Short mmCIF file of C-alpha atoms and ligand atoms in Angstrom, two decimals:
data_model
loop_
_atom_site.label_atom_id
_atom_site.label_comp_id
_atom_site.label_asym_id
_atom_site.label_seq_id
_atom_site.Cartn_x
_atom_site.Cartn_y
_atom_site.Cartn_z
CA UNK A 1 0.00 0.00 0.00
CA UNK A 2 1.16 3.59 -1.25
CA UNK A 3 1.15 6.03 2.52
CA UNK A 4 2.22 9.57 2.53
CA UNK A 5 4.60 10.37 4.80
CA UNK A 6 6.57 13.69 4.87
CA UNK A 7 6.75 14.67 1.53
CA UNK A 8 6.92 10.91 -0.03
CA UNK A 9 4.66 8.90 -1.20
CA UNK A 10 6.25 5.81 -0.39
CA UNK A 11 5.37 1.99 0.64
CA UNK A 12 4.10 1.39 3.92
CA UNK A 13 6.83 -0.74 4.78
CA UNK A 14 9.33 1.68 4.15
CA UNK A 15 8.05 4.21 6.46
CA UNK A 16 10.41 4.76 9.04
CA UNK A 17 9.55 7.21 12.43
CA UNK A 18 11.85 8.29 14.27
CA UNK A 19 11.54 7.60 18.52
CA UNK A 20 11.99 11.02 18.76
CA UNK A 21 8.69 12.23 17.30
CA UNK A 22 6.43 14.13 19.54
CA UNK A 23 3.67 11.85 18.47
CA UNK A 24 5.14 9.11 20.11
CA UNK A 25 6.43 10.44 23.07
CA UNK A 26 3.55 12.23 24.05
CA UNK A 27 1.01 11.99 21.97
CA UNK A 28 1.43 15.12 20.68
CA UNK A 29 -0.43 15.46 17.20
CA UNK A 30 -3.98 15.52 15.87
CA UNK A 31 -5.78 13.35 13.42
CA UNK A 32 -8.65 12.72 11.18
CA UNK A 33 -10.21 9.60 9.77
CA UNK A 34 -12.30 10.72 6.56
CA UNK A 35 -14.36 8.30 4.46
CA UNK A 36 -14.25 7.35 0.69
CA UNK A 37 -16.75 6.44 -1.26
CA UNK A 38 -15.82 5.09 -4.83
CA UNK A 39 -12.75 7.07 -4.97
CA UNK A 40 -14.22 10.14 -4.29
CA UNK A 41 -13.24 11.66 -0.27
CA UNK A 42 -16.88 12.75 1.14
CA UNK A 43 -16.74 16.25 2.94
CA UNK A 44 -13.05 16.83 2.49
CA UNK A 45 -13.61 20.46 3.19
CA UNK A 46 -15.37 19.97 6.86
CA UNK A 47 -12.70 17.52 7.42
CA UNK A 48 -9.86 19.76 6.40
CA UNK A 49 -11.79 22.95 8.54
CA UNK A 50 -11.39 20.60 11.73
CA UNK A 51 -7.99 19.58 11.02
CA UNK A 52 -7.26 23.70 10.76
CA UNK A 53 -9.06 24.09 14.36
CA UNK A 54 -7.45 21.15 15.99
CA UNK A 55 -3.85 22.50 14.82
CA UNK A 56 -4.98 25.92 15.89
CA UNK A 57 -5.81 24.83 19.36
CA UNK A 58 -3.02 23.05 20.22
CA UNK A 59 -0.92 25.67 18.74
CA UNK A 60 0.71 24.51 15.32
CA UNK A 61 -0.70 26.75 12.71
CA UNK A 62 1.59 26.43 9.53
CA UNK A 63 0.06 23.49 8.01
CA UNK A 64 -1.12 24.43 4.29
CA UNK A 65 -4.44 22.48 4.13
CA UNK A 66 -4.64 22.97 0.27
CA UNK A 67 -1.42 21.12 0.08
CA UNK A 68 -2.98 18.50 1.84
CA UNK A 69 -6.06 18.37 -0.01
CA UNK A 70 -3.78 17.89 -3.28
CA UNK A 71 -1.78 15.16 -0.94
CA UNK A 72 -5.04 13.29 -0.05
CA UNK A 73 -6.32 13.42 -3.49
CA UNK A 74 -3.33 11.92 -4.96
CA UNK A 75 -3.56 9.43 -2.09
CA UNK A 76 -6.50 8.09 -3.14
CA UNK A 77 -5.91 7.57 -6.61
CA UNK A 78 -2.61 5.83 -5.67
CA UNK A 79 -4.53 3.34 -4.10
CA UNK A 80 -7.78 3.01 -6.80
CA UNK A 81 -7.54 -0.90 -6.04
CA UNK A 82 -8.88 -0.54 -2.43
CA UNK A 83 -11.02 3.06 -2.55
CA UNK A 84 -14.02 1.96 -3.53
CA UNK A 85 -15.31 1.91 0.23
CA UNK A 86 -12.68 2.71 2.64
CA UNK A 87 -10.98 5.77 4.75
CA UNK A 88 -8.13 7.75 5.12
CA UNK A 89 -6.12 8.35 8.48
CA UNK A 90 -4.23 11.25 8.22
CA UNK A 91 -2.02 12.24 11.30
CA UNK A 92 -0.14 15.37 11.81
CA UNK A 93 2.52 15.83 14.81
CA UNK A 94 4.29 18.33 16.40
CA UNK A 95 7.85 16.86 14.57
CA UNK A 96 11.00 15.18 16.06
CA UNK A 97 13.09 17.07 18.36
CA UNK A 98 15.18 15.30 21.67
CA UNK A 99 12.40 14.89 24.50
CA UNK A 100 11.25 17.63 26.35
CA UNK A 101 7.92 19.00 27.00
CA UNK A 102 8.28 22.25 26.05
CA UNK A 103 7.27 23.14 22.46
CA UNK A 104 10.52 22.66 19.80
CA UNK A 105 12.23 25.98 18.85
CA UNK A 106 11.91 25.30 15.25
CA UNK A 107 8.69 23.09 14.01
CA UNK A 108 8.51 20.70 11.38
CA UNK A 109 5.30 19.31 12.16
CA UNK A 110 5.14 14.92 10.86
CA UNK A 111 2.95 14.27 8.30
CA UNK A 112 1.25 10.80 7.55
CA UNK A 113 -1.55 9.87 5.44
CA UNK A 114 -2.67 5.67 4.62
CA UNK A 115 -5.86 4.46 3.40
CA UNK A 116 -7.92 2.00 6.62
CA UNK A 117 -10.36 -0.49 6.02
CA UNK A 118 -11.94 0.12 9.12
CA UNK A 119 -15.50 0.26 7.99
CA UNK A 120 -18.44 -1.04 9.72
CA UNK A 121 -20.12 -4.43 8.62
CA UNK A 122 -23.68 -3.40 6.82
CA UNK A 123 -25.11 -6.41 9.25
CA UNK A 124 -24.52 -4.38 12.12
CA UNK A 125 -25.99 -1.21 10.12
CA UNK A 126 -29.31 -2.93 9.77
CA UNK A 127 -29.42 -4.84 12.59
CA UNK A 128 -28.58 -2.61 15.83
CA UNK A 129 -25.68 -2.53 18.24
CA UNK A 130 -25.52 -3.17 21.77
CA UNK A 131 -23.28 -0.23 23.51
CA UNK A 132 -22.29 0.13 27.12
CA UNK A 133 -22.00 3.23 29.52
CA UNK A 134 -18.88 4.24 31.18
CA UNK A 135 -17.52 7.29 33.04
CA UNK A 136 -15.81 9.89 31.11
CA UNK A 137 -12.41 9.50 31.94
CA UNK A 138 -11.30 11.53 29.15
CA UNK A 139 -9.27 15.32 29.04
CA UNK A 140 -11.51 18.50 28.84
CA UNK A 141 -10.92 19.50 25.05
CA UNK A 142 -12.70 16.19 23.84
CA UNK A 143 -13.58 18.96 20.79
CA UNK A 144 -10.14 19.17 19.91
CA UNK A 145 -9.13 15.88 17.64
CA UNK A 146 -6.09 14.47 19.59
CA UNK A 147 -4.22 11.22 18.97
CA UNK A 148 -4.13 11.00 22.58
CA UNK A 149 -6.85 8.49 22.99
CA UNK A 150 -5.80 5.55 26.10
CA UNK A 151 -8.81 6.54 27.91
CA UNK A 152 -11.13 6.07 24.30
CA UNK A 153 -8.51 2.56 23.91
CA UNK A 154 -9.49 1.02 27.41
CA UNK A 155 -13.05 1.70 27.01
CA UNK A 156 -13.27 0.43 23.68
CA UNK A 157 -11.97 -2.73 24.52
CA UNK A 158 -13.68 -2.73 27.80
CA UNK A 159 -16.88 -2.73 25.37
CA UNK A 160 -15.64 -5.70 23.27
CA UNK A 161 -14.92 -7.30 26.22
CA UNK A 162 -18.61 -7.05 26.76
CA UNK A 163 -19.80 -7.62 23.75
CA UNK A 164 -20.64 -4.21 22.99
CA UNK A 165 -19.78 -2.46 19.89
CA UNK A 166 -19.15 1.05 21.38
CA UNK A 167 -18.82 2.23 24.98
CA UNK A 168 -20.57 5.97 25.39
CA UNK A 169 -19.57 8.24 27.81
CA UNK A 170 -21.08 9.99 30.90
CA UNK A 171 -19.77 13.02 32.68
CA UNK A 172 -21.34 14.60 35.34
CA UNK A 173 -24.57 12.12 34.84
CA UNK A 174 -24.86 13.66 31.28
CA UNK A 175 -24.32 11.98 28.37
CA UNK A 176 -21.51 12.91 26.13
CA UNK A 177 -20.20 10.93 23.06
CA UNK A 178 -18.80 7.07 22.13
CA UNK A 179 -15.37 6.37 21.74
CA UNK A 180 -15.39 6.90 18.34
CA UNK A 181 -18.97 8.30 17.71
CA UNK A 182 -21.41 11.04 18.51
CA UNK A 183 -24.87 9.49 20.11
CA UNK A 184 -28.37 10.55 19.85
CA UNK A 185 -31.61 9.38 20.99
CA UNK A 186 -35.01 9.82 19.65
CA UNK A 187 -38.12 10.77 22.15
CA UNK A 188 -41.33 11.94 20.88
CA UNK A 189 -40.40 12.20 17.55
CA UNK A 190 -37.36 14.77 18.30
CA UNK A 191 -33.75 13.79 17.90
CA UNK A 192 -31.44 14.75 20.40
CA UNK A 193 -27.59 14.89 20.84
CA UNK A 194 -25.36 16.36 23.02
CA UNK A 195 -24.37 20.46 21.92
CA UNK A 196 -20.91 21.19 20.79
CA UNK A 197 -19.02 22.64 22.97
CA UNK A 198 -15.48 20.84 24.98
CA UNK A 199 -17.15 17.55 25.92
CA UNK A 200 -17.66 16.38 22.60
CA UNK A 201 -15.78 16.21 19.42
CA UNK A 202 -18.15 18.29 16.58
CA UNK A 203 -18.78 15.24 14.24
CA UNK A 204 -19.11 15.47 10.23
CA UNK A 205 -21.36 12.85 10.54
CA UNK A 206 -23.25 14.81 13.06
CA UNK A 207 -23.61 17.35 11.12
CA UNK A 208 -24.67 15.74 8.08
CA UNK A 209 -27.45 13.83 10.18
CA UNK A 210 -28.51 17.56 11.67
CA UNK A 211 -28.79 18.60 8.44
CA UNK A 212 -30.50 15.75 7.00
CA UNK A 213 -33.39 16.21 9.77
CA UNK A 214 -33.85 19.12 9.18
CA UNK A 215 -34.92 18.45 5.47
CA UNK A 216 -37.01 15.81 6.04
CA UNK A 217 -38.64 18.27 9.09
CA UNK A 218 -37.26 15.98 12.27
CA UNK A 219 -37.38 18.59 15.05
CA UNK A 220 -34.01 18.10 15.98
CA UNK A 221 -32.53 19.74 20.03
CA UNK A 222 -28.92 19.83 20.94
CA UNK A 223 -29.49 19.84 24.58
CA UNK A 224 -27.62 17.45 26.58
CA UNK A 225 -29.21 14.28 28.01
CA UNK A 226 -29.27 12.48 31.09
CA UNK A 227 -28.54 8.75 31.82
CA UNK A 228 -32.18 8.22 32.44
CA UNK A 229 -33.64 10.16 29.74
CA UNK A 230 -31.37 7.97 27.02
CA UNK A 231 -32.38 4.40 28.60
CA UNK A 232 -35.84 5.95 28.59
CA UNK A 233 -35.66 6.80 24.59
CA UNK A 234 -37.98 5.58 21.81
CA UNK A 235 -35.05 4.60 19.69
CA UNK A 236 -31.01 5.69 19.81
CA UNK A 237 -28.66 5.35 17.66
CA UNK A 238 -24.68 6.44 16.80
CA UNK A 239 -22.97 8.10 14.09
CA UNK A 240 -19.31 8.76 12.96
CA UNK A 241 -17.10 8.28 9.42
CA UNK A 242 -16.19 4.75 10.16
CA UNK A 243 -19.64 3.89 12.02
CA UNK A 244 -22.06 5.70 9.63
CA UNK A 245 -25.73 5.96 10.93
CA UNK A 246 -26.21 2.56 13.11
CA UNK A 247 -29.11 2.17 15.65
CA UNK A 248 -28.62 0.78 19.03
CA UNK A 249 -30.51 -1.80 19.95
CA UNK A 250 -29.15 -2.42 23.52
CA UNK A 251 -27.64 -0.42 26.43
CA UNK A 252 -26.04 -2.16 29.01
CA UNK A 253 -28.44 -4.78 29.60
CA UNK A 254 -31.41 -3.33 28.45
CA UNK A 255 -33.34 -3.37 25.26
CA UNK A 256 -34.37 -0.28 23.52
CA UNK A 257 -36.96 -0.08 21.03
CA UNK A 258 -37.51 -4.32 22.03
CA UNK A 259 -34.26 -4.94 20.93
CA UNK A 260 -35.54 -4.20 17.06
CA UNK A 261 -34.08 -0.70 15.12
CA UNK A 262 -36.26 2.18 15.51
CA UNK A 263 -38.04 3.59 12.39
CA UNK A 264 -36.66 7.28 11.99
CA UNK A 265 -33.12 6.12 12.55
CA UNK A 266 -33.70 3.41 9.49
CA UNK A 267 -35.50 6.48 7.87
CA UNK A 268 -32.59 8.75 8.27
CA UNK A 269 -29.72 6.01 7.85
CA UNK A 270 -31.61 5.09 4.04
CA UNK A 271 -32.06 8.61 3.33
CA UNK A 272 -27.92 9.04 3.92
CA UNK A 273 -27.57 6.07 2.12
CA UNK A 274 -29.15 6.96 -0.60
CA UNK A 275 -27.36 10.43 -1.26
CA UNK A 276 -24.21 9.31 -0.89
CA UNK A 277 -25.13 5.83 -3.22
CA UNK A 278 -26.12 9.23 -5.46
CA UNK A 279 -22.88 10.87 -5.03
CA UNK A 280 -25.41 13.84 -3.87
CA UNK A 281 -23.68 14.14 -0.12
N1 PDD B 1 -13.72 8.99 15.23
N2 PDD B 1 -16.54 11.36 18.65
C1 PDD B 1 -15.29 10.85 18.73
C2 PDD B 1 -14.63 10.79 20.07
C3 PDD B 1 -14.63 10.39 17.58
O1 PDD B 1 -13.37 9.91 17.67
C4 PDD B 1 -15.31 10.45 16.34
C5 PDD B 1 -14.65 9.98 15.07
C6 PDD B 1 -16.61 10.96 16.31
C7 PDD B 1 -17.40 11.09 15.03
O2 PDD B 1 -16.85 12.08 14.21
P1 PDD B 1 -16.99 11.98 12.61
O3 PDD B 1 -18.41 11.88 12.30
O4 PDD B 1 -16.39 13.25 12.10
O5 PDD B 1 -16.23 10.76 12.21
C8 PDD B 1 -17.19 11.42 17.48
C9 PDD B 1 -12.95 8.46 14.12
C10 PDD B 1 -13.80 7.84 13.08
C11 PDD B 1 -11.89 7.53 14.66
O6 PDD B 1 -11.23 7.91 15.63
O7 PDD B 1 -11.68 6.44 14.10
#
């Protein structure tokens, strides 16, 4: 497989990172993971926008993002063979320089781009997940898109471990986002998911799904939810790049919706379906 790294575009195996890179000492980098869809990358631009505000945040402005749109282009046509469904990780650090916590003099941030075949099964699309709750453990800038992720790691495997496919979050009895996923729950015909603001990271998928409601008139409120008002929800479901639109059909150990995918998530899942099967999205 063809992977960008640093101004190559080189085989995968011949990547070679240096134990000095910020990213692996400390974690010190953001990321995005954006899907493609028969070769073409869907909402590069929202992608790239979050990229800009992650960097920003954590102080490394001087990335050209129209370089990297050309980068992630070329990317994918490198790699035609395996972009008709797929997604690309792209990873940008705060460089090599000998450990020390403050930020390098000079920067020359690390660059890496691959194509993942991380995509959800369409069986568990149809059918429902079962996800589990667990405390937020995580840092407060969950908005900003760091590759620091142990505390998403343990309770993503604590969820496998229970047969889960995602674990969700809860902070102060409220209920945030998955480890890799936004959440929202449907009462009374409303959909409703957590606001943006540091507790969560601000979705593309989200959006999309926002903006999807609100053409097919959902009434849609991004006020945050309690424990007790999600396992008390006509029907729930996630959504990320990797994850698309998937209803939940269990939390913890109990049913929602009698175990069976509720009807507007199905509704909105074919509708995004069908756009992007369109090219339209
Ligand atoms: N995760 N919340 C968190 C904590 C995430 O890591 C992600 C994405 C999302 C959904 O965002 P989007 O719709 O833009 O993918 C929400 C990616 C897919 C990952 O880490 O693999």
């Amino acid at each position: 497989m063809i992977v960008y790294y640093n101004g190559s575009f080189i085989d995968k195996s011949e990547v070679c990172i240096s134990p000095d890179d910020r990213g692996f000492l400390f974690g010190d980098g953001t990321y995005e993971v954006i899907r493609v869809y028969n070769q073409s990358i869907f909402r590069l631009a929202d992608h790239l926008n979050r990229l800009r505000r992650s960097l920003r945040e954590i102080r490394m402005n001087d990335v050209d993002m129209d370089d990297l749109a050309k980068i992630l282009n070329a990317l994918v046509k490198k790699n035609a063979s395996m972009t008709g469904d797929a997604a690309i990780y792209v990873q940008i650090t705060r460089g090599i320089a000998a450990r020390n916590h403050r930020f390098p003099t000079t920067l020359h941030p690390s660059i890496y781009a691959a194509i993942i075949e991380t995509v959800l099964n369409p069986e568990l699309r149809k059918n429902g997940v079962k996800i589990i709750l667990l405390p937020d453990q995580r840092w407060g800038r969950c908005d900003i898109k760091s590759i620091s992720l142990l505390a998403n790691v343990l309770a993503a495997e604590e969820a496998h471990r229970q047969n889960a496919y995602e674990a969700v979050f809860i902070r102060d009895g409220l209920i945030t986002e998955g480890t890799r996923t936004n959440i929202a729950l449907i009462r009374d015909d409303t959909v409703r998911t957590h606001p943006l603001d540091h507790h969560i990271l601000g979705g593309i998928t989200r959006d999309v799904v926002l903006e999807l409601c609100r053409k097919l008139k959902i009434p849609v409120s991004e006020q945050p939810f309690h424990q007790d008002q999600l396992l008390d929800a006509d029907e729930i479901f996630i959504m990320g790049t990797t994850t698309e639109i998937c209803p939940v059909i269990q939390v913890n150990d109990q049913l929602i919706h009698g175990g069976k995918p509720g009807p507007m998530t199905m509704k909105i899942q074919t509708v995004f379906r069908k756009l992007i099967d369109k090219g339209r999205i």
